[in-house]
Structure formats: structure tokens, C-alpha cells
Short mmCIF file of C-alpha atoms in Angstrom, two decimals:
data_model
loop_
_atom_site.label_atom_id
_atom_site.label_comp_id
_atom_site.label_asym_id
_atom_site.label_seq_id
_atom_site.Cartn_x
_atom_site.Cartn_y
_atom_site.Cartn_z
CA UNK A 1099 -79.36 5.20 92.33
CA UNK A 1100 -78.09 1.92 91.84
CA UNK A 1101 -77.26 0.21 95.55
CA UNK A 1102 -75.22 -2.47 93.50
CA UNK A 1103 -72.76 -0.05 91.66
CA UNK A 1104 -68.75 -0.37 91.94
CA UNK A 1105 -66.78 2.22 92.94
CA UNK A 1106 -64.07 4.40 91.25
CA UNK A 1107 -60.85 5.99 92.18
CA UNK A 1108 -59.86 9.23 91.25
CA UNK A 1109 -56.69 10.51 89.55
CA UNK A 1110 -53.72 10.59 92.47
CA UNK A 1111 -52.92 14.17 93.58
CA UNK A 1112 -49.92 15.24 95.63
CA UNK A 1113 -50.47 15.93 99.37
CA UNK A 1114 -47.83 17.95 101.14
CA UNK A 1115 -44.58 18.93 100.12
CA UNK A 1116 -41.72 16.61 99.17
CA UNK A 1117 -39.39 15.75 102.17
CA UNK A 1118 -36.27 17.21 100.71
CA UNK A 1119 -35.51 19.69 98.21
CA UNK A 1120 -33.03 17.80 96.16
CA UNK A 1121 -31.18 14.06 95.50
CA UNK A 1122 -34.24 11.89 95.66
CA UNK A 1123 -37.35 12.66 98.17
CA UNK A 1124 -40.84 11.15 99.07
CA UNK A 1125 -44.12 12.65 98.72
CA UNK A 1126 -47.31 11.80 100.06
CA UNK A 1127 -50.34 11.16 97.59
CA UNK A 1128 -53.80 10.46 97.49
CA UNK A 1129 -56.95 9.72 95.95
CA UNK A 1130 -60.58 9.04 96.64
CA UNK A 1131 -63.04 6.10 95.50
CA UNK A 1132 -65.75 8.64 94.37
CA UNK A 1133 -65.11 8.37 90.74
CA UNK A 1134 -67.98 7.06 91.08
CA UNK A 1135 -68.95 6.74 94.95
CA UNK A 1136 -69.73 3.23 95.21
CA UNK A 1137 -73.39 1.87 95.52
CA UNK A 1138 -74.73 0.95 99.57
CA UNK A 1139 -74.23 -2.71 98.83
CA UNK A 1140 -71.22 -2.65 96.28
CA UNK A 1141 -67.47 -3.04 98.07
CA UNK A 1142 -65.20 -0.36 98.41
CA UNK A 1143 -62.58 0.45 95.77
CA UNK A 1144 -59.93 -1.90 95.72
CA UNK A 1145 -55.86 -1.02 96.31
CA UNK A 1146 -54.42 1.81 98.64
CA UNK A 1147 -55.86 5.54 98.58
CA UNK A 1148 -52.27 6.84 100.12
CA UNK A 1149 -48.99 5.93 98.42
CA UNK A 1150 -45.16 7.40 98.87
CA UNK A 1151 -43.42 8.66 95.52
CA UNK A 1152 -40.10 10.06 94.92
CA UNK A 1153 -39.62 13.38 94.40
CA UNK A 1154 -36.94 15.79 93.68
CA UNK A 1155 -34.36 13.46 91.72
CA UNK A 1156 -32.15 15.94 91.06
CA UNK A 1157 -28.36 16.05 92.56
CA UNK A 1158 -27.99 19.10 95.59
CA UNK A 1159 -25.87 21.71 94.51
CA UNK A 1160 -22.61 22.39 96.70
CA UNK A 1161 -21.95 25.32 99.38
CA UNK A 1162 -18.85 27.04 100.08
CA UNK A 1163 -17.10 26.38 103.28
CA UNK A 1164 -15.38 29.84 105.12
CA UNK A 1165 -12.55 31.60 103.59
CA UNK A 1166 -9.19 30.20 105.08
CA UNK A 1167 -5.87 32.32 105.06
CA UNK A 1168 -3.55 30.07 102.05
CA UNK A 1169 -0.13 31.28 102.78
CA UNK A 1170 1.38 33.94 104.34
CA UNK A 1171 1.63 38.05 103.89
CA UNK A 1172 3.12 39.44 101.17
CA UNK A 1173 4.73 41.84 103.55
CA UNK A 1174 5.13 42.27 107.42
CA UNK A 1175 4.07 46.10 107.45
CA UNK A 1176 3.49 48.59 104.72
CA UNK A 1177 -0.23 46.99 102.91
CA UNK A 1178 0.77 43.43 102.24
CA UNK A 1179 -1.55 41.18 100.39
CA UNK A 1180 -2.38 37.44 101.25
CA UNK A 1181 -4.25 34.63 99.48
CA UNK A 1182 -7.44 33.35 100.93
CA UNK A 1183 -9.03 29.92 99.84
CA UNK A 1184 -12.75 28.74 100.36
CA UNK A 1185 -14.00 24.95 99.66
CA UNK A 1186 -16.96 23.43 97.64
CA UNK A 1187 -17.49 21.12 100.54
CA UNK A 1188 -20.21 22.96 102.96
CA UNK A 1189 -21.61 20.21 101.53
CA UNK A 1190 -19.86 19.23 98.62
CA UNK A 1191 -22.53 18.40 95.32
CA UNK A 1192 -24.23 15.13 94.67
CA UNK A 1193 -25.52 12.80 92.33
CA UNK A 1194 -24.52 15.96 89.48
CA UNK A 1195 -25.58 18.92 91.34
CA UNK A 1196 -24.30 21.65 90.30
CA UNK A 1197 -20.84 22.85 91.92
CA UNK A 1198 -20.19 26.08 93.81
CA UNK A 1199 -20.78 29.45 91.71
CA UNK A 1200 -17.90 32.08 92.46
CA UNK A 1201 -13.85 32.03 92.97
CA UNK A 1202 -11.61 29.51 94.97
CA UNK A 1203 -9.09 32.06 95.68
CA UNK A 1204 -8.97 35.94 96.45
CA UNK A 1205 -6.69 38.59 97.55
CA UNK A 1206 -7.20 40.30 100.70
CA UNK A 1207 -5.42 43.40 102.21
CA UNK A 1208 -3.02 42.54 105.34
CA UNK A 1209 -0.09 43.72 107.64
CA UNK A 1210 -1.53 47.18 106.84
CA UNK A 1211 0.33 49.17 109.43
CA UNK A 1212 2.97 51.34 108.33
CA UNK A 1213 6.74 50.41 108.46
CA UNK A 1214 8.96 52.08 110.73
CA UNK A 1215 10.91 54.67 109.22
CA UNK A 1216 14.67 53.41 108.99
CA UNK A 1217 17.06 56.53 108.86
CA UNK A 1218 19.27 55.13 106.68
CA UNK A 1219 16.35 54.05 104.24
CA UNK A 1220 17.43 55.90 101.54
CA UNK A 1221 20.40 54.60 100.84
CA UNK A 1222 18.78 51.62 99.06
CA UNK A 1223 18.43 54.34 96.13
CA UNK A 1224 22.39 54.37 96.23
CA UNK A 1225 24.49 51.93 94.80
CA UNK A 1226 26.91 51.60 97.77
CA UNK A 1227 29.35 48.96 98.87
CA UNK A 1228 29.37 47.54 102.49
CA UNK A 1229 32.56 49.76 103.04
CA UNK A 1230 30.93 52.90 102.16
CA UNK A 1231 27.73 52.10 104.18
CA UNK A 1232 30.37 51.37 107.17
CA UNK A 1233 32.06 54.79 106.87
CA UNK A 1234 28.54 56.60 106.30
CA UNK A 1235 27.63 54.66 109.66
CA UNK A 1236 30.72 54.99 111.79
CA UNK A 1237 30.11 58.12 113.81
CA UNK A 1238 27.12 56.75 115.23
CA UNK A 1239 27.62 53.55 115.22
CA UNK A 1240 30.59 54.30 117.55
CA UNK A 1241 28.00 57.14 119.38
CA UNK A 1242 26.02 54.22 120.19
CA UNK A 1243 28.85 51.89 121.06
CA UNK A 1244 29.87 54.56 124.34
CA UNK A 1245 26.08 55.43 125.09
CA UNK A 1246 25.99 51.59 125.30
CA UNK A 1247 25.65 50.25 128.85
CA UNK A 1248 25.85 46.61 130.57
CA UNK A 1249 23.05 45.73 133.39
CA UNK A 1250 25.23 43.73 135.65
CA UNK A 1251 22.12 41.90 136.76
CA UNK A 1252 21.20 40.35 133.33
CA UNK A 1253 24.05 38.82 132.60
CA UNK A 1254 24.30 35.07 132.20
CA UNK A 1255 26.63 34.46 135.21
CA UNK A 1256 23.89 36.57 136.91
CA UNK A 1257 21.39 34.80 135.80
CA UNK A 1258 22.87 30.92 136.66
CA UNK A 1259 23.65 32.51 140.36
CA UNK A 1260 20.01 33.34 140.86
CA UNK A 1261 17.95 30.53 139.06
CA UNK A 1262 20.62 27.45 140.15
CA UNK A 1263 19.54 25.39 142.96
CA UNK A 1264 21.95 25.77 146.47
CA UNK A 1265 23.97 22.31 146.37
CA UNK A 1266 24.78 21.48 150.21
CA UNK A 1267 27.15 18.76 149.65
CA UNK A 1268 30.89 18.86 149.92
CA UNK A 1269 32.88 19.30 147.29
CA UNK A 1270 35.88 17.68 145.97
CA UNK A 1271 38.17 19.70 147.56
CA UNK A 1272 36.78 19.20 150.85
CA UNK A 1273 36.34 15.29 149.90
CA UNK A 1274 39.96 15.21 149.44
CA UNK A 1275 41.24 17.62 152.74
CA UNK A 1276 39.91 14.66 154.26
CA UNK A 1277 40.93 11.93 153.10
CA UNK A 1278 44.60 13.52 153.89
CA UNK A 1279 44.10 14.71 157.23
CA UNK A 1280 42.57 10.49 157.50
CA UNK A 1281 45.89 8.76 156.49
CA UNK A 1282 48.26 11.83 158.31
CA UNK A 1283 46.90 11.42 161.35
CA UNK A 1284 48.03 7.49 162.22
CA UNK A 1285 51.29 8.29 160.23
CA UNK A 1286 51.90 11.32 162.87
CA UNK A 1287 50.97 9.03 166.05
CA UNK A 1288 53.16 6.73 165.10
CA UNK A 1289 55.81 8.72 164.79
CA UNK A 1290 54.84 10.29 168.31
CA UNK A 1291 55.08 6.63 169.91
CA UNK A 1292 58.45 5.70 168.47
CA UNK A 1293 59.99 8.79 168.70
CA UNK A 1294 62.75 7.89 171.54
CA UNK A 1295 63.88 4.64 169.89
CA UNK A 1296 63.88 6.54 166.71
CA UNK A 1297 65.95 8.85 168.94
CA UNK A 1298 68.34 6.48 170.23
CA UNK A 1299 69.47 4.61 166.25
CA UNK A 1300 69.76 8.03 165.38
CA UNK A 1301 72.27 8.56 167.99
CA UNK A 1302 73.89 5.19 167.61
CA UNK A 1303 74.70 5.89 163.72
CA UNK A 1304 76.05 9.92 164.75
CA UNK A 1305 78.72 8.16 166.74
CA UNK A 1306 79.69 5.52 165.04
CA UNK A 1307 80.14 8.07 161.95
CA UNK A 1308 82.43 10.11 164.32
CA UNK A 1309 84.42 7.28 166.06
CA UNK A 1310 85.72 6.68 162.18
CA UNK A 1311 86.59 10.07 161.35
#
């Protein structure tokens, strides 16, 4: 064996799985300076025995996001149908992956509870003017009219008198018996003072009247 003799590498081999499974990874790889083992006295192999690589170049392929109702029901009752959408974008593709397999859109059932029956339903079948539908209707539409009766509580005068705040002040009408009873009451004392010398022109004027009849 020569003590003197350089070392070799061996090929590179892959160590470990790449760190991703798509759109550009990194791998771990090796290799070992046995190819040949170097002598006692000759130097190790030169460069790195561990690099990084990329791996997995390849654009991710998308995922669907959750069906979301598009619109409304067909119907209210009686087996409507309604349009549900769903989104490449759970995540959406990269670098060329390949885009969602499946639909966008489907139809789902909804509202499926029966109608209520409506007595005068069939009718629709009939080719019938508002007039005719009123006289089919009359009898029990007036029927309904006396069966009909008014809860005195729930009306809206009711309702005001219960839910509108007391208001303690005094209203205009008292405001202004006020102000009357203010400006009568000097007038009237006045009157009450001067009353006998009111008394006595009153008296003068009577007889000088009568002295010229």
C-alpha cells in the first residue's frame, strides 16, 4: 500500500428527501473520498463531501377552496335548486402546475319543504279575470271580514300611550291661563282702587244728560 497515494471522491448520491414536493426544493447530497481512500501521508480529497441541490422544479398543482352558495333558491318551498361555486385558490397553481381537476359550479337541492296548500290553488289552471276570482272569493272573504276582530291593546294609539315617555311640563294651554290671569289681575285692582271716583264722573255725566232733557 502506497502511504503517498491521493485520494478519490465518489459519485454524489442523494441523502434524504427533498424539502418540498413541488416549485423548486433542496436536497442534501454526499460523497466519500474512498475512490480511492487516500494513502497515510497523502492529503485528504479536496472540495466539499455535502452539497444542497434543487429538487422538484416542477409548478404545485392547485386545490379547491369549499363550496360557497352563488345565488339564491330557485324556489322558497317545494325542492328548489341553487348554484354552488368552489375556487382554484386553496392554493391557487404555480410556476405551471397544473389547475384544479373537477367543476366550478354544481346544483344542489334546497328549500325542500313542501308548500302550503293554498285552497284556491287550483284556480291557476283557470283562465279567470280578477272579477271572477272576486265573486268566487266573496262569501268568505266577507266570512272572514265579521270573524275579524280588533285587539284594542295593539293598536298604534295604544302603543304611543304605553312606550311614550310622561312629559311633566306645562303645556301651552296652561302657559297661556297664566299669562291672562298675570295682566287681569293689576287691570282688576285698579279698577277696585278707583272705583268711587269712577263712581262720582259717572254720576256727574247722568245729570248733566238729564238737566238737558
Amino acid at each position: 500500500m502506497s502511504y503517498n497515494r491521493q485520494g478519490g471522491w465518489s459519485v454524489w448520491t442523494t441523502f434524504g428527501e427533498c424539502s418540498t414536493t413541488c416549485d423548486e426544493g433542496h436536497q442534501v447530497v454526499k460523497r466519500r473520498c474512498d475512490n480511492p481512500l487516500p494513502g497515510r501521508d497523502a492529503a485528504y480529497c479536496d472540495g466539499e463531501d455535502v452539497q444542497y441541490v434543487y429538487c422538484n422544479l416542477g409548478g404545485c398543482p392547485g386545490s379547491w377552496s369549499c363550496w360557497e352558495d352563488d345565488g339564491h333558491c330557485s324556489t322558497s318551498c317545494g325542492n328548489g335548486t341553487q348554484l354552488r361555486r368552489r375556487r382554484c385558490n386553496n392554493p391557487a397553481p404555480t410556476n405551471g402546475g397544473e389547475t384544479c381537476p373537477g367543476d366550478i359550479l354544481t346544483k344542489v337541492h334546497c328549500n325542500t319543504k313542501e308548500c302550503p296548500v293554498y285552497k284556491w290553488g287550483h284556480l291557476k289552471e283557470f283562465n279567470l279575470t280578477q272579477n271572477d276570482l272576486k265573486e268566487i272569493m266573496e262569501d268568505e272573504m266577507n266570512e272572514m271580514k265579521k270573524n275579524l276582530t280588533i285587539d284594542s291593546k295593539n293598536i298604534s294609539a295604544a302603543i304611543r300611550k304605553r312606550i311614550s315617555a310622561r312629559d311633566d311640563r306645562l303645556s301651552a294651554a296652561s302657559v297661556g291661563y297664566v299669562g291672562v290671569a298675570l295682566l287681569l289681575i293689576p287691570l282688576v285692582m285698579i279698577i277696585v282702587v278707583d272705583a268711587p271716583r269712577v263712581f262720582v264722573v259717572v254720576a256727574t255725566i247722568y245729570r248733566k244728560v238729564c238737566s238737558r232733557n
